[in-house]
Short mmCIF file of C-alpha atoms in Angstrom, two decimals:
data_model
loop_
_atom_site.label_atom_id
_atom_site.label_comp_id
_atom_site.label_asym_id
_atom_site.label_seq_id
_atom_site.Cartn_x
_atom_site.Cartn_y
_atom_site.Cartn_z
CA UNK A 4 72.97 39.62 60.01
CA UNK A 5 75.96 40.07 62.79
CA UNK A 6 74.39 40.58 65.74
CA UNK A 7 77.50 43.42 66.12
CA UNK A 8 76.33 46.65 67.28
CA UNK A 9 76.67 49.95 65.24
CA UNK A 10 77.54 53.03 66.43
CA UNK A 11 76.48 56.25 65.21
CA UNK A 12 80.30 57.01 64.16
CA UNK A 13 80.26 54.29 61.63
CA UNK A 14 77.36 54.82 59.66
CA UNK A 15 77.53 56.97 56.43
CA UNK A 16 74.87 58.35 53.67
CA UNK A 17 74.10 55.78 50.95
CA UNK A 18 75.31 52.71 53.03
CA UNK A 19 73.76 49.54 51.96
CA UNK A 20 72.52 46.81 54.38
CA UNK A 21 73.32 43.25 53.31
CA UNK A 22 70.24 41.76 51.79
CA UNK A 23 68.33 39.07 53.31
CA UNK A 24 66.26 36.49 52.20
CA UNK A 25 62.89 35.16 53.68
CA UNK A 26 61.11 32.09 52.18
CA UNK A 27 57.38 32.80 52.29
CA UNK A 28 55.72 29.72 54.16
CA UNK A 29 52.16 29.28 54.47
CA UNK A 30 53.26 28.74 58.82
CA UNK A 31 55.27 32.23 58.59
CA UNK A 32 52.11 34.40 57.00
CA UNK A 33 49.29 32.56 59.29
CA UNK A 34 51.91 32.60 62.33
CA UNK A 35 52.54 36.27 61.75
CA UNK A 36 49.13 37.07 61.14
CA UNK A 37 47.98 35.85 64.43
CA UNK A 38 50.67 37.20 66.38
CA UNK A 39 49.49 40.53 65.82
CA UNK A 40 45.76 39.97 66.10
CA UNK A 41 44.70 40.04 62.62
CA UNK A 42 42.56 37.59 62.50
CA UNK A 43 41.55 38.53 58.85
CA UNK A 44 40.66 35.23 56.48
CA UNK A 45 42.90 36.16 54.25
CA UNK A 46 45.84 35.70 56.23
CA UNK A 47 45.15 32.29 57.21
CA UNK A 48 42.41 30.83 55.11
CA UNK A 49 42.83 29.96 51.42
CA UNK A 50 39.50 28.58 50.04
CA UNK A 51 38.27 32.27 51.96
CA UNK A 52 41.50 34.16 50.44
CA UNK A 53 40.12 32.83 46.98
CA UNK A 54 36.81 33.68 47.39
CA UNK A 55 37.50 37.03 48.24
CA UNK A 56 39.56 37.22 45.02
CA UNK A 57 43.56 36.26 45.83
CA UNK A 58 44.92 33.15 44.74
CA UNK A 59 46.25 32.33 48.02
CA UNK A 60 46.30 33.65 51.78
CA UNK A 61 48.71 36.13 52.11
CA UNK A 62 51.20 38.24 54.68
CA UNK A 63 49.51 41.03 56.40
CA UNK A 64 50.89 44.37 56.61
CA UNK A 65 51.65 43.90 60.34
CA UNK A 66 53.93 40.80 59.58
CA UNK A 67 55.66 43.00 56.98
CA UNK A 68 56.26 45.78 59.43
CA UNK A 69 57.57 43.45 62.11
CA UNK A 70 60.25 41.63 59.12
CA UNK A 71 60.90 45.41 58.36
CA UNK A 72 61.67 46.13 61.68
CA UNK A 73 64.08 42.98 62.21
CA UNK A 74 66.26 43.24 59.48
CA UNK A 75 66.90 47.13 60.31
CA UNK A 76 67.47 46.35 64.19
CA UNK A 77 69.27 43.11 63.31
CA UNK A 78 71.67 44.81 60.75
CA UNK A 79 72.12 48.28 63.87
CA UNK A 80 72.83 45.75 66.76
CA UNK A 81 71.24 45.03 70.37
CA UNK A 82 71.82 48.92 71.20
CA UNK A 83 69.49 49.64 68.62
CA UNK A 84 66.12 51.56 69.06
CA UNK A 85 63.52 51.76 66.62
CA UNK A 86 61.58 55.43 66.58
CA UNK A 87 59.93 55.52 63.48
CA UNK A 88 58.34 52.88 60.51
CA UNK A 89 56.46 53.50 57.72
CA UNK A 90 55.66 51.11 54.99
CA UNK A 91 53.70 51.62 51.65
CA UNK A 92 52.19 48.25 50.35
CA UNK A 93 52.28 46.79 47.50
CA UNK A 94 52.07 43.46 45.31
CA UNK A 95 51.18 40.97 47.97
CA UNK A 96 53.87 38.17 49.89
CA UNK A 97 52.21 35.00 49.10
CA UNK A 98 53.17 31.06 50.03
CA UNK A 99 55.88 29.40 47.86
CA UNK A 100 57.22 33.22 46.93
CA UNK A 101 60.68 34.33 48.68
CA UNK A 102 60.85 38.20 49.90
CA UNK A 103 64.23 39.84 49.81
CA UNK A 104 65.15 42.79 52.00
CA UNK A 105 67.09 45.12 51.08
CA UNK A 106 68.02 48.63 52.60
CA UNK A 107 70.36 51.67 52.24
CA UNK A 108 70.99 54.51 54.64
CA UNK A 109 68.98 57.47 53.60
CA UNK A 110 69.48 60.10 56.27
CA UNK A 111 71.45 60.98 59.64
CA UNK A 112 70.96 63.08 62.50
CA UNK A 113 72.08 63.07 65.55
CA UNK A 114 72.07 60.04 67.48
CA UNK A 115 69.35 58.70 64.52
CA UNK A 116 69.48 56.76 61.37
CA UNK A 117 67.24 56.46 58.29
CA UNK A 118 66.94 53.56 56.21
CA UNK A 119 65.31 53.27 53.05
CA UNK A 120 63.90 49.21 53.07
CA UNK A 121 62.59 47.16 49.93
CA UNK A 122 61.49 44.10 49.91
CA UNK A 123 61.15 42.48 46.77
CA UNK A 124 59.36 39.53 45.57
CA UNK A 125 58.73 37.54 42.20
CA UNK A 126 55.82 39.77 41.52
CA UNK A 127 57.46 42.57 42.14
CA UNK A 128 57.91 45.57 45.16
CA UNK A 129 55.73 44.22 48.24
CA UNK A 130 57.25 46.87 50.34
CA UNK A 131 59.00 50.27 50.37
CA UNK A 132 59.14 51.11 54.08
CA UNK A 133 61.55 53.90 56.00
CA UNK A 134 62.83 52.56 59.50
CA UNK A 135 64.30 55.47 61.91
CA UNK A 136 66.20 53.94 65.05
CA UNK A 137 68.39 55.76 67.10
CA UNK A 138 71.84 54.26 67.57
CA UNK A 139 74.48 54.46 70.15
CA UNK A 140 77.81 56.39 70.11
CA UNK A 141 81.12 55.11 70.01
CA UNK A 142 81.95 56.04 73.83
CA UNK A 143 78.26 54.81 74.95
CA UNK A 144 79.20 50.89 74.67
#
């Protein structure tokens, strides 16, 4: 992403975000996993992930929320704020798998953007999430 901020001026309905590309490492889904607390097996234990039925560990839905979050916020700029996420789950984000990102602008009002998120892997939709963050205007920078 650009790291240049947004303003509210330049965004318009049905604007796509630039996809982005994570690789799915084991050390990304246990790292994320205990970052925020979840300390589930699942998300950092194979042989338990497999007994409980998975072939692998896999992401939790707090790690997708926070990758979510970043590629909206990193796309907006620094002046960004976040007021809103909501993600549906669905085919899990294992190891050795790559998630893409993608994202198109959904709604405006205001001082507030809404951005429809996917994020794809090779099993199919892990995530369709809706990010809300309020941007800055033009004569605010």
């Amino acid at each position: 992403m650009s790291g240049k901020q947004i303003t509210i001026e330049q965004v318009r309905l049905g604007d796509t975000l630039p996809a982005l590309e994570i690789p799915l490492t084991r050390t990304l889904i246990v790292a994320g996993a205990l970052a925020t607390r979840d300390y589930e097996d699942v998300h950092h234990d194979p042989a338990q992930a497999e007994r409980r039925g998975t072939p692998d560990t896999y992401m939790s839905i707090n790690n997708t929320n926070g990758l979510v979050g970043r590629y909206v916020t990193d796309w907006a700029g620094p002046a960004a704020r976040m007021v809103r996420l909501s993600t549906r789950l669905g085919v899990p984000n294992f190891p050795g798998d790559t998630m893409r990102l993608t994202g198109e602008v959904v709604g405006l009002e205001q001082d507030t953007v809404r951005v429809a998120v996917r994020g794809m892997n090779s099993k199919g939709a892990h995530a369709i999430s809706e990010v809300t963050v309020r941007l800055p205007r033009g004569t605010e920078q």
